Coordinates of C-alpha atoms in Angstrom, one line a residue:
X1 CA 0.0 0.0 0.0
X2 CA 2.8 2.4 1.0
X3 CA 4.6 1.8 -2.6
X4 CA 1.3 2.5 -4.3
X5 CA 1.4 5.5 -2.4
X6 CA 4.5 6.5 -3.6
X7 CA 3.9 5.7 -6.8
X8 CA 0.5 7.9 -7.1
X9 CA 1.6 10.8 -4.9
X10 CA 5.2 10.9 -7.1
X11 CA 5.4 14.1 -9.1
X12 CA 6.8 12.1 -12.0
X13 CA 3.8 10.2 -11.6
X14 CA 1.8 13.5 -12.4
X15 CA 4.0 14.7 -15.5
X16 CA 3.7 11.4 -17.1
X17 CA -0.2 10.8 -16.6
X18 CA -0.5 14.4 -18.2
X19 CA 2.0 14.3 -21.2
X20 CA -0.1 11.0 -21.8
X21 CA -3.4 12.3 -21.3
X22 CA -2.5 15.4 -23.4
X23 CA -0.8 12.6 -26.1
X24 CA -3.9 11.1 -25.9
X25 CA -6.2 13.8 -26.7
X26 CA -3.5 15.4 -29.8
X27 CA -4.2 11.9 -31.5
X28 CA -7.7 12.0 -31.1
X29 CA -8.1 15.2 -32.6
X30 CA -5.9 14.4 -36.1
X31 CA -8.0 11.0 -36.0
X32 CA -11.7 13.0 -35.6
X33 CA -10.6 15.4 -38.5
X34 CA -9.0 12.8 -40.4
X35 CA -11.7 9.9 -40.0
X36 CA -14.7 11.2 -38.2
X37 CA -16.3 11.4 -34.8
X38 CA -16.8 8.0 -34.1
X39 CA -13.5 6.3 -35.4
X40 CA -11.8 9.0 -32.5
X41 CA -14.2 7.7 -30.1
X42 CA -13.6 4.3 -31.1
X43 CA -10.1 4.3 -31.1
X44 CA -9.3 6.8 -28.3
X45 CA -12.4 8.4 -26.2
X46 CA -13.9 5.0 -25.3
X47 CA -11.1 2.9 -25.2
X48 CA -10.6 1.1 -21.5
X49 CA -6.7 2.7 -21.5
X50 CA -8.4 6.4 -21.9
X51 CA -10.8 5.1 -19.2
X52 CA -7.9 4.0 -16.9
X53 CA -5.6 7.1 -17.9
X54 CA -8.8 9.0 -16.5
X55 CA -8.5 6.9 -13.1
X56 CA -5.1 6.8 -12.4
X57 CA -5.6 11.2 -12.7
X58 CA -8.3 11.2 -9.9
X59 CA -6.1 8.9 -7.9
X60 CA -3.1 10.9 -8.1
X61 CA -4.8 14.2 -7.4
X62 CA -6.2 12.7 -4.2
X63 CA -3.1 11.8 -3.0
X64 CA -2.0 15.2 -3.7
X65 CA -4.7 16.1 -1.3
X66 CA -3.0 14.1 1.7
X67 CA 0.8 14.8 0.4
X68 CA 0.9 18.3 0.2
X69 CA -2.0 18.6 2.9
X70 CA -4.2 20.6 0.6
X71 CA -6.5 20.7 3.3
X72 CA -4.6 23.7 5.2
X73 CA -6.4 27.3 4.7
X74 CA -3.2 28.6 3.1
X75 CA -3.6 26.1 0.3
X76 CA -6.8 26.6 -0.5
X77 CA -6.4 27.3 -4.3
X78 CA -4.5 24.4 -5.1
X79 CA -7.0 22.3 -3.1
X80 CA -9.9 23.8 -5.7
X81 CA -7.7 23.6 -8.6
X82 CA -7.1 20.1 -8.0
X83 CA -11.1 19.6 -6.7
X84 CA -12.0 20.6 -9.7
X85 CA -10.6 18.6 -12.0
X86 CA -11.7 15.8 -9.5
X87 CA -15.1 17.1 -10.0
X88 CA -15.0 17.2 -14.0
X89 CA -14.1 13.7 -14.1
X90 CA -16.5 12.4 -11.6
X91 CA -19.0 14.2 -14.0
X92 CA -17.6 13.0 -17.3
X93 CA -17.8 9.2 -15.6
X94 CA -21.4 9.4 -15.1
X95 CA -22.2 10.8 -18.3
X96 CA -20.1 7.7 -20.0
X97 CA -21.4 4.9 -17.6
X98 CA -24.6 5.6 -16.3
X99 CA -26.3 8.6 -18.0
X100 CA -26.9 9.6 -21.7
X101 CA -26.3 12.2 -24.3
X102 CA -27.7 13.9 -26.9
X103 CA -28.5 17.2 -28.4
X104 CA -32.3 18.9 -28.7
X105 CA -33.2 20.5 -31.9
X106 CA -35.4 23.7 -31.0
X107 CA -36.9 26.4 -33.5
X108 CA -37.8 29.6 -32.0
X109 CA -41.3 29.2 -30.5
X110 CA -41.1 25.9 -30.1
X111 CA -40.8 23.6 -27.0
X112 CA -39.1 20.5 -27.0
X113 CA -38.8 17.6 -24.6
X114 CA -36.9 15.1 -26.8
X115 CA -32.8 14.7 -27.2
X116 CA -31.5 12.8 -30.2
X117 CA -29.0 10.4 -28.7
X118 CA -25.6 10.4 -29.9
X119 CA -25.2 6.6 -29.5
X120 CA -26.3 4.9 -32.7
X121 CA -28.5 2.1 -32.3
X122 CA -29.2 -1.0 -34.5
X123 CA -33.0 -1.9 -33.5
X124 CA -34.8 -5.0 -34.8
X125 CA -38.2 -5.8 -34.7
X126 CA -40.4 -8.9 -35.7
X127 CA -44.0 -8.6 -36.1
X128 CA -46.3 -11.8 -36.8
X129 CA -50.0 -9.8 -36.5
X130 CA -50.3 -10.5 -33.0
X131 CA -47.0 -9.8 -30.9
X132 CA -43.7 -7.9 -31.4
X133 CA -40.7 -8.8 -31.2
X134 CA -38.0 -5.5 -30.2
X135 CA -34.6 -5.5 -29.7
X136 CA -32.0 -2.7 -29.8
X137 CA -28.1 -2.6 -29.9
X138 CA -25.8 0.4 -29.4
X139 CA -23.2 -0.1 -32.2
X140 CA -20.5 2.3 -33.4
X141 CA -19.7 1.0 -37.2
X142 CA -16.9 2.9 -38.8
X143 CA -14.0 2.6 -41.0
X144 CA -11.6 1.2 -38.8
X145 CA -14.0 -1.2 -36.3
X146 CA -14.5 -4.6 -37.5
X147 CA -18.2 -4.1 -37.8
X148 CA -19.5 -7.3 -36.5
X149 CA -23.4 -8.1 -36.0
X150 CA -25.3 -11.6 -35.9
X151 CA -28.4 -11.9 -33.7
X152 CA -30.1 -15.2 -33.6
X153 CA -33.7 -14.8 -32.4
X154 CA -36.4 -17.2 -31.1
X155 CA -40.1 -15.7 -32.0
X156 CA -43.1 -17.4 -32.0
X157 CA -41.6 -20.9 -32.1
X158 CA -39.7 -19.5 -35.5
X159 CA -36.1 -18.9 -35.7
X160 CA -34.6 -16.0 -37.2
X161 CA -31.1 -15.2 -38.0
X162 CA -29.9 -11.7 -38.2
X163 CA -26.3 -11.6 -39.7
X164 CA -24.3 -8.2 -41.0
X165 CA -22.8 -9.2 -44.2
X166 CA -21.2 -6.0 -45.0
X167 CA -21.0 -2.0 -44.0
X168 CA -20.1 0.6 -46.7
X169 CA -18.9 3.5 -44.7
X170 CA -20.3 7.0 -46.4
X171 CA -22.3 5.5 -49.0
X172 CA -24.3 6.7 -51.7
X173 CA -26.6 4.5 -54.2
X174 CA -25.7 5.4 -57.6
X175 CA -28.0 4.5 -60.4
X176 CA -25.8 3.9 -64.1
X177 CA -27.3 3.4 -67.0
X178 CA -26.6 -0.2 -68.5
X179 CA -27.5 -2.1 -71.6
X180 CA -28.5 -5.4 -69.6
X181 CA -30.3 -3.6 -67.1
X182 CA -33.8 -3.0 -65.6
X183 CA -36.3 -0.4 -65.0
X184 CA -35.6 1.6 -62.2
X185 CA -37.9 4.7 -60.5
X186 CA -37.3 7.2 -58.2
X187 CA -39.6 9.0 -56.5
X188 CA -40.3 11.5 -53.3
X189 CA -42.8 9.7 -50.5
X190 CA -44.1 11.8 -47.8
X191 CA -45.6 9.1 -45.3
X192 CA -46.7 10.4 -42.0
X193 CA -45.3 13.9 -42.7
X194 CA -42.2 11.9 -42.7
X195 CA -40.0 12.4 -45.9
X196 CA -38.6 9.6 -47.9
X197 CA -36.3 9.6 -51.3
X198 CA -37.5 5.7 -52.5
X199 CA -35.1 3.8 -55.4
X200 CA -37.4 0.9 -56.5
X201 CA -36.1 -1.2 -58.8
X202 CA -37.9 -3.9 -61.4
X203 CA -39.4 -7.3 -59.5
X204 CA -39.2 -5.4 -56.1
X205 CA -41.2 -5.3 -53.5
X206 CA -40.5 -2.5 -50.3
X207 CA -42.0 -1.1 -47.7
X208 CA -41.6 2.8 -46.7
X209 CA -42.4 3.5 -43.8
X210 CA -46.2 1.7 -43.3
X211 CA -46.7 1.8 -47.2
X212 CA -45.6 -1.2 -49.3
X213 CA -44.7 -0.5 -52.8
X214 CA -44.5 -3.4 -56.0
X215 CA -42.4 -2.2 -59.1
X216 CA -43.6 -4.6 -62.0
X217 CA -44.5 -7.9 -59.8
X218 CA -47.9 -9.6 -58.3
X219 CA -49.0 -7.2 -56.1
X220 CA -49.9 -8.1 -52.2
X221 CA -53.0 -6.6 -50.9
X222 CA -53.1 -3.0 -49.9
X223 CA -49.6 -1.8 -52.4
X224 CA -49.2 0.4 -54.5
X225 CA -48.2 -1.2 -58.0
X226 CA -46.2 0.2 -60.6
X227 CA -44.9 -1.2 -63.8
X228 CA -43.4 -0.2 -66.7
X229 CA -44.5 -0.8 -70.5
X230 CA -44.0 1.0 -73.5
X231 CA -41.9 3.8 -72.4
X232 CA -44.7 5.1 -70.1
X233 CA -44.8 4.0 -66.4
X234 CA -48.4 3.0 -64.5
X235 CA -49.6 2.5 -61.2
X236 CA -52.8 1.0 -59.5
X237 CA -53.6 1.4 -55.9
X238 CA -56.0 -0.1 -53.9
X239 CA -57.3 2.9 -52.7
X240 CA -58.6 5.7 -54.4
X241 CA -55.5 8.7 -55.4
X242 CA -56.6 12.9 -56.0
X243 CA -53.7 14.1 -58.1
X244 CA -53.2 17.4 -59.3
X245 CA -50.3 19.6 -61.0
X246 CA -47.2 21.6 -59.1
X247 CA -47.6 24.3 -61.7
X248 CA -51.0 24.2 -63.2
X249 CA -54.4 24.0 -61.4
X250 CA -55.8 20.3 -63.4
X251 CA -56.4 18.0 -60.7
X252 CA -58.7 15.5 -60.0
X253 CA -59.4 11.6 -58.7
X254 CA -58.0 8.8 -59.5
X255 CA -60.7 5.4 -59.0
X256 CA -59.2 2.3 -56.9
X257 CA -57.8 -0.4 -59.0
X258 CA -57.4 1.4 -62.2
X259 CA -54.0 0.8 -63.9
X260 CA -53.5 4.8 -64.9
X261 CA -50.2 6.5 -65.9
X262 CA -47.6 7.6 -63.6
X263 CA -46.5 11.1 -64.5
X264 CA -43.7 13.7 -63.6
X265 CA -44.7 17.2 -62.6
X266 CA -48.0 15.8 -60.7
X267 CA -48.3 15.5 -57.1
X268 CA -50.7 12.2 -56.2
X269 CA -52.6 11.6 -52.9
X270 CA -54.3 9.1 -50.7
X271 CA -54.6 8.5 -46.8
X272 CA -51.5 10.1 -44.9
X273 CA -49.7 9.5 -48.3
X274 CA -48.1 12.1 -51.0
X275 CA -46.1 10.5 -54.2
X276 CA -43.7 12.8 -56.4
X277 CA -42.3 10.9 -59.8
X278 CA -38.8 12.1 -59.6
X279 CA -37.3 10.1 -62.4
X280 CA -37.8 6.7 -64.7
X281 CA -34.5 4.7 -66.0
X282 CA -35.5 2.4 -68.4
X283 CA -32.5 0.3 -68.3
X284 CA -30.4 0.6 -65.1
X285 CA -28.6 -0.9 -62.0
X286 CA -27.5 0.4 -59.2
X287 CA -24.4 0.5 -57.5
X288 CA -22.9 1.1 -53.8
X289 CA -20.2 3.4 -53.7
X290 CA -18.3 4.7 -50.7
X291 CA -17.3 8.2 -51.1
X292 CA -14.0 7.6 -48.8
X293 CA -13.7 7.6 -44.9
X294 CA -12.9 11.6 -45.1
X295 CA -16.4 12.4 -46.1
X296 CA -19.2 13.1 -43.7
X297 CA -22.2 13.7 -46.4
X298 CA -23.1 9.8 -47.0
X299 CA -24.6 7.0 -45.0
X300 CA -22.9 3.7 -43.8
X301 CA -24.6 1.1 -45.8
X302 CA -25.4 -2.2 -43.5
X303 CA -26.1 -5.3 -46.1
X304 CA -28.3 -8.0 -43.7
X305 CA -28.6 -11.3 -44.5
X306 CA -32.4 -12.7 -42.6
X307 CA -32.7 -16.2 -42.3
X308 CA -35.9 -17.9 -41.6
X309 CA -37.2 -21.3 -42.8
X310 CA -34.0 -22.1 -44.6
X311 CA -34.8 -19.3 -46.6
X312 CA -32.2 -15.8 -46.7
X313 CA -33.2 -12.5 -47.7
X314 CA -30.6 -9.7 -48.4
X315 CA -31.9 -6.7 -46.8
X316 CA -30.4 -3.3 -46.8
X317 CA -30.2 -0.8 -44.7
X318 CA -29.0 3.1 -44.6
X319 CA -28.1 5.6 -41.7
X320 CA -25.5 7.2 -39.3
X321 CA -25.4 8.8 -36.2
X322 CA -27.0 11.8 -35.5
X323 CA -30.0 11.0 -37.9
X324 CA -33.0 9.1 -36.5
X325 CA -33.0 5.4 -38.2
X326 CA -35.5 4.4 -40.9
X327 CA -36.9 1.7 -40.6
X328 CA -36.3 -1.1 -44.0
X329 CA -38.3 -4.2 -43.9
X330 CA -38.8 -7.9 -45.2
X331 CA -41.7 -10.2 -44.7
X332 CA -41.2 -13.9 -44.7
X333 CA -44.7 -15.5 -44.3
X334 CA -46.8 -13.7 -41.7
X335 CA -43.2 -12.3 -40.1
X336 CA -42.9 -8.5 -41.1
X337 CA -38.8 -7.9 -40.3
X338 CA -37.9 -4.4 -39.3
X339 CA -34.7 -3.3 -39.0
X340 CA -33.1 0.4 -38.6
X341 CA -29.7 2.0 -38.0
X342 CA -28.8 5.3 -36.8
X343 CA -29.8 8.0 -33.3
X344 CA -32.8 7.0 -31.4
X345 CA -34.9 9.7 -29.4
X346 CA -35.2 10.2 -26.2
X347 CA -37.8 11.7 -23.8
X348 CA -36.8 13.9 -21.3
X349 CA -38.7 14.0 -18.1
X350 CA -38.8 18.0 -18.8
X351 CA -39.0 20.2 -21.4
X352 CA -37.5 23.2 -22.7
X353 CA -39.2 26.2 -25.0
X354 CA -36.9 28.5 -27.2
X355 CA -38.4 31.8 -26.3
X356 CA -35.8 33.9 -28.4
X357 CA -32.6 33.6 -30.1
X358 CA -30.7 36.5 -30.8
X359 CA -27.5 36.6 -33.1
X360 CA -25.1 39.2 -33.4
X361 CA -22.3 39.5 -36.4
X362 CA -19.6 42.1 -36.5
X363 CA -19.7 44.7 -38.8
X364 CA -19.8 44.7 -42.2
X365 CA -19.3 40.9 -42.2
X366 CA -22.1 37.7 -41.7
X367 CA -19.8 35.4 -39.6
X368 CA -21.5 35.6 -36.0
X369 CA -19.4 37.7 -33.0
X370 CA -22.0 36.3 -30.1
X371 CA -25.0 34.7 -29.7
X372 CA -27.3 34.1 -26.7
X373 CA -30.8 32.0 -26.4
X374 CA -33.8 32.6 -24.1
X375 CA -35.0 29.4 -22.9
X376 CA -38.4 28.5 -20.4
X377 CA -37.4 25.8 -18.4
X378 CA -41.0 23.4 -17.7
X379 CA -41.0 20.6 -15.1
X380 CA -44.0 19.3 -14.2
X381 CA -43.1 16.9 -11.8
X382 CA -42.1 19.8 -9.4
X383 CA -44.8 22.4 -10.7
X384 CA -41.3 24.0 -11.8
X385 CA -41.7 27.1 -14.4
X386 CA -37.9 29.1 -15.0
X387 CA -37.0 31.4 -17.7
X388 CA -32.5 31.1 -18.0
X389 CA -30.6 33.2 -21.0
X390 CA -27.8 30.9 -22.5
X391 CA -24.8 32.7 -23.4
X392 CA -23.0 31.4 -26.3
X393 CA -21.8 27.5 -24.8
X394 CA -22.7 28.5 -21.5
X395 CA -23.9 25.7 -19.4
X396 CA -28.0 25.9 -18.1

């Protein structure tokens, strides 16, 4: 115990856990603006030797305490200086172990009592009619992990495997023009007030959000079916469908189960549902591209393979961190197969309302100088009711 004291209380103990720590934190930085976010945090910010570096710290500042007896009135300031940073850590620990994180989008009016969390999480779900099943995974899949996944699940006497064949890091889907190809359509889906950019290719079958499309294949009850045949694409819907034109005033109704054209420049309508025709490729395929490990404007691309009955689907799957997952769905028999990738959100148990945001730029110039944000702090669990002004990163 006494060499452990020693050893902690040394100040060559203290210069090397700092030059480490501040090693530590250098590399991180080159790695975050060289690789992203989550590679640094991978590699560096929740790696066990950061967390022990972090340790060993608090350790040896408390043996400073008893050392130098910190404790004496004339030594106050070193005893705060060295409280402090005890303090910090202490925080940072609960935030990393126990708590959560995330960031609250807020326009100015509104009130919001819902974070987006930074973790990203990989959430399955299984759905026979009757029961769900739900399971979620906080992953971090990057360019340098070794992005591993397989989840084998027992659901209504059925077993389903869940296996990650591949992740494209910052992926986009590219759509090339090919001689052997087939018809592919693109198209804008608003379901739910939810926004959706949809590549459907020939022979497919997807769901979007709680709408199931067929491109050019028998259609199962309730889809909407498209197919393409002499140069001019059609649809049928099972439901009745008001169109009408972006820049004209024609409009008009559409009757269920009527195989009608499908036609750019016209926005069509039914339920909760809008449908924009972006663009037809007669012949075409599509490829997955990774636009490099430097690039933050893609997705990581997750390729599934779902097993059930001795019979594998491919399934894939888009998202990142920082963007709520969409779901992207399979059905094998009566089983609907949800899976989705990316932040999840969570409810806070109070909520904040962005009364005003002010923003002031110097002179002759429109980068900011300061900025400061009136918030009303509600808690009803405590009949609680504050107004606070956030200066610039000020903490609330």
């Amino acid at each position: 115990m006494n060499i452990l004291y020693k050893f902690f209380s040394s100040i060559v103990t203290t210069v090397v856990l700092l030059a480490l720590y501040a090693s530590a934190a250098s590399v991180a930085t080159f790695i975050e603006n060289d690789f992203g976010t989550s590679v640094a945090k991978y590699l560096v910010y929740n790696s066990w030797l950061f967390n022990v570096l972090h340790l060993f710290l608090v350790i040896n500042m408390i043996t400073a305490f008893f050392k130098y007896k910190m404790f004496e009135p004339k030594r106050l300031s070193m005893f705060l200086f060295h409280f402090a940073f005890i303090v910090i850590v202490v925080g940072a620990a609960i935030t990393r172990f126990i708590s959560y994180e995330g960031s609250m989008h807020i326009r100015e009016g509104d009130t919001s009592n819902k974070i987006l969390s930074y973790i990203s999480y990989l959430q399955i779900e299984i759905n026979n009619g009757e029961f769900v099943y739900k399971s979620e995974t906080p992953v971090n899949f990057n360019a340098v992990s070794g992005n591993k996944f397989n989840e084998d699940i027992d659901f209504d006497n059925e077993e389903f495997s869940i296996y990650l064949k591949e992740v494209i890091p910052n992926a986009i889907e590219k759509i090339v023009t090919a001689e052997n190809g087939e018809p592919i359509v693109v198209f804008t889906f608003l379901n739910n007030n939810i926004k959706n950019d949809v590549t459907i290719k020939y022979g497919e079958i997807k769901w979007v959000g709680d709408q199931l499309f067929c491109f050019g294949t028998n259609p199962p009850k309730n889809a909407f079916y498209m197919d393409y045949a002499n140069d001019t694409l059609y649809f049928m819907n099972d439901e009745e469908v008001s169109f009408s034109m972006m820049r004209d005033t024609v409009e008009g109704k559409i009757a269920a189960k009527i195989l009608n054209p499908l036609l750019n420049g016209f926005l069509y309508t039914w339920g909760t549902n809008a449908l924009v025709l972006n663009r037809v490729y007669p012949k075409a395929k599509t490829e997955l591209r990774s636009m490099g490990v430097k690039s933050t404007g893609g997705q990581n691309a997750l390729i599934f393979d779902i097993t059930n009955n001795n019979q594998t689907q491919e399934l894939l799957v888009f998202g990142r961190e920082n963007y709520i997952g969409k779901q992207n769905r399979v059905t094998s028999g009566k089983y609907a197969i949800n899976i989705s990738y990316g932040s999840k959100e969570i409810e806070l148990p109070f909520s904040l309302k962005l009364d005003d945001f002010v923003l002031e730029k110097y002179p002759g110039s429109s980068s900011p100088a300061a900025y400061e944000s009136f918030v009303t702090l509600t808690d009803d669990r405590v009949s609680k009711v504050e107004q606070h002004k956030i200066f610039m990163n000020s903490v609330l």
